[in-house]
Amino acid sequence: MSSPARFHRGHTDDLMTFLTASPSPYHAVANAAERLEKAGFRQLAETDAWEGSTGGKFVLRGGAIIAWYVPEGARAHTPFRIIGAHTDSPNLRVKPLPDTGSQGWRQIAVEIYGGTLLNTWLDRDLGLAGRLTLRDGSHRLVNIDRALLRVPQLAVHLDRSVNTDGLKLDKQRHMQPIWGLGDVQEGDLIRFLEEEEGLAAGEVTGWDLMVHSIEAPAYLGRDRELLAGPRMDNLLSVHAGTAALAAVSAADSLPYIPVLAAFDHEENGSQSDTGADGPLLGNVLERSVFARGGTYEDRARAFAGTICLSSDTGHAVHPNYAERHDPTHQPRANGGPILKVNVNQRYATDGSGRAVFAAACEKAGVPWQNFVSNNAMPCGTTIGPITAARHGIATVDIGVAILSMHSARELCGADDPYLLANALAAFLEG
């Protein structure tokens, strides 16, 4: 028997708000934390001693958030139900010495982050966002959400073969955005940001800054059945996971401890103190067990019964390139979340995991689809195999099928975000 759906089209409207407000991983976790605080969760500091009380809690570290809800009656060995996701997206990130230029143009020096589709950043109005580190060690989020930067493409008159031989972009020479005219002045960008934020000159001593498209998310199509927007890989899952965790925290009783684990740096391998290949998740789960009076044996029992749904976007079948997809596994937009399988462990799903996901979708009354890569094409990967291997936790890879993955602007079915959120809520409830 399926349970009543919690999330409807209003969830997708709210996703659009979340995407706009989250131009960097730091903004994404701050927005997720704000939503969880409204649901009664409270932040814990990693440097404090933790106590084993019930209720919702979360830890923030950089661009990562781990949040969990301890229900009444939870024991030290109570297993976890984890939604895994990531907060980062491929983009252009500001270098340590940002001020550059040529031929009378002032430019910003950027480095390519992750496997971005370079051409999608051309001729767009771009803003700048991220985190500033101040002289006293504190942090300040910054978001210049206006037309500040632009990466101009070479005119067709000067590249006559571009439409026949294809666009060829050099990551170093062709991707540096312009932001004005005149001579290059060292320190100009940071002085500009200090002025924007009302900070004293020299107050900013460190920065983690990235470029974003300022074009707002929008419904697309005759019937508005599609959603176009930035950073859906993978803020779509972060948003759905946050909503699901907040929703189930209101339940009268839960057999598991529901968890949201949203990591940074998935797009470049997850090897950081805020990435899935770091110790953050394991440390938080262990401390939760021990705070409830548990022993190492309780920790082992809890982990053995734990399941993680690694939720990340996957590939919808592309109407112009259908031959690039597996002929019998072709997920469609608005067909519900996808179960991602790869026998070479690029995804962590096995038959037992399939059964868990199918049960959650059935409970939520949500349709779902299967995804595998074409055998002749390389398969991407996720935090799923990393989570399974690092923590010994049963993990299932799922997500929403999209087009234009790793573009500055991606596309999905407008119904799929709330279908995913309903499935995640049902999974967390067990």
mmCIF file with all atom_site columns, C-alpha atoms in Angstrom, residues 12 15-16 19-20 215-221 224-232 403-404 408-414:
data_model
loop_
_atom_site.group_PDB
_atom_site.id
_atom_site.type_symbol
_atom_site.label_atom_id
_atom_site.label_alt_id
_atom_site.label_comp_id
_atom_site.label_asym_id
_atom_site.label_entity_id
_atom_site.label_seq_id
_atom_site.pdbx_PDB_ins_code
_atom_site.Cartn_x
_atom_site.Cartn_y
_atom_site.Cartn_z
_atom_site.occupancy
_atom_site.B_iso_or_equiv
_atom_site.pdbx_formal_charge
_atom_site.auth_seq_id
_atom_site.auth_comp_id
_atom_site.auth_asym_id
_atom_site.auth_atom_id
_atom_site.pdbx_PDB_model_num
ATOM 1  C CA . THR A 1 12  ? 9.889  21.901 -7.883  1.00 0.00 ? 12  THR A CA 1
ATOM 2  C CA . LEU A 1 15  ? 13.920 23.689 -5.911  1.00 0.00 ? 15  LEU A CA 1
ATOM 3  C CA . MET A 1 16  ? 14.181 26.650 -8.289  1.00 0.00 ? 16  MET A CA 1
ATOM 4  C CA . LEU A 1 19  ? 19.187 26.584 -6.982  1.00 0.00 ? 19  LEU A CA 1
ATOM 5  C CA . THR A 1 20  ? 19.173 30.362 -7.322  1.00 0.00 ? 20  THR A CA 1
ATOM 6  C CA . GLU A 1 215 ? 20.105 33.196 -15.594 1.00 0.00 ? 215 GLU A CA 1
ATOM 7  C CA . ALA A 1 216 ? 17.314 32.027 -13.311 1.00 0.00 ? 216 ALA A CA 1
ATOM 8  C CA . PRO A 1 217 ? 15.866 28.485 -13.407 1.00 0.00 ? 217 PRO A CA 1
ATOM 9  C CA . ALA A 1 218 ? 12.721 28.258 -15.524 1.00 0.00 ? 218 ALA A CA 1
ATOM 10 C CA . TYR A 1 219 ? 9.983  25.898 -16.595 1.00 0.00 ? 219 TYR A CA 1
ATOM 11 C CA . LEU A 1 220 ? 10.380 25.040 -20.256 1.00 0.00 ? 220 LEU A CA 1
ATOM 12 C CA . GLY A 1 221 ? 8.135  23.765 -23.034 1.00 0.00 ? 221 GLY A CA 1
ATOM 13 C CA . ARG A 1 224 ? 5.942  23.695 -18.790 1.00 0.00 ? 224 ARG A CA 1
ATOM 14 C CA . GLU A 1 225 ? 6.723  20.019 -18.199 1.00 0.00 ? 225 GLU A CA 1
ATOM 15 C CA . LEU A 1 226 ? 10.512 20.522 -18.199 1.00 0.00 ? 226 LEU A CA 1
ATOM 16 C CA . LEU A 1 227 ? 12.841 22.383 -15.856 1.00 0.00 ? 227 LEU A CA 1
ATOM 17 C CA . ALA A 1 228 ? 16.008 24.174 -17.000 1.00 0.00 ? 228 ALA A CA 1
ATOM 18 C CA . GLY A 1 229 ? 18.485 25.439 -14.465 1.00 0.00 ? 229 GLY A CA 1
ATOM 19 C CA . PRO A 1 230 ? 22.030 25.448 -13.119 1.00 0.00 ? 230 PRO A CA 1
ATOM 20 C CA . ARG A 1 231 ? 23.722 23.002 -10.765 1.00 0.00 ? 231 ARG A CA 1
ATOM 21 C CA . MET A 1 232 ? 20.986 20.353 -10.842 1.00 0.00 ? 232 MET A CA 1
ATOM 22 C CA . LEU A 1 403 ? 20.022 16.181 -20.221 1.00 0.00 ? 403 LEU A CA 1
ATOM 23 C CA . SER A 1 404 ? 23.081 18.448 -20.626 1.00 0.00 ? 404 SER A CA 1
ATOM 24 C CA . ALA A 1 408 ? 26.248 25.558 -17.059 1.00 0.00 ? 408 ALA A CA 1
ATOM 25 C CA . ARG A 1 409 ? 22.504 24.929 -17.471 1.00 0.00 ? 409 ARG A CA 1
ATOM 26 C CA . GLU A 1 410 ? 20.933 21.474 -17.275 1.00 0.00 ? 410 GLU A CA 1
ATOM 27 C CA . LEU A 1 411 ? 17.473 20.055 -18.078 1.00 0.00 ? 411 LEU A CA 1
ATOM 28 C CA . CYS A 1 412 ? 15.157 17.598 -16.324 1.00 0.00 ? 412 CYS A CA 1
ATOM 29 C CA . GLY A 1 413 ? 11.478 16.687 -16.156 1.00 0.00 ? 413 GLY A CA 1
ATOM 30 C CA . ALA A 1 414 ? 9.590  19.101 -13.885 1.00 0.00 ? 414 ALA A CA 1
#
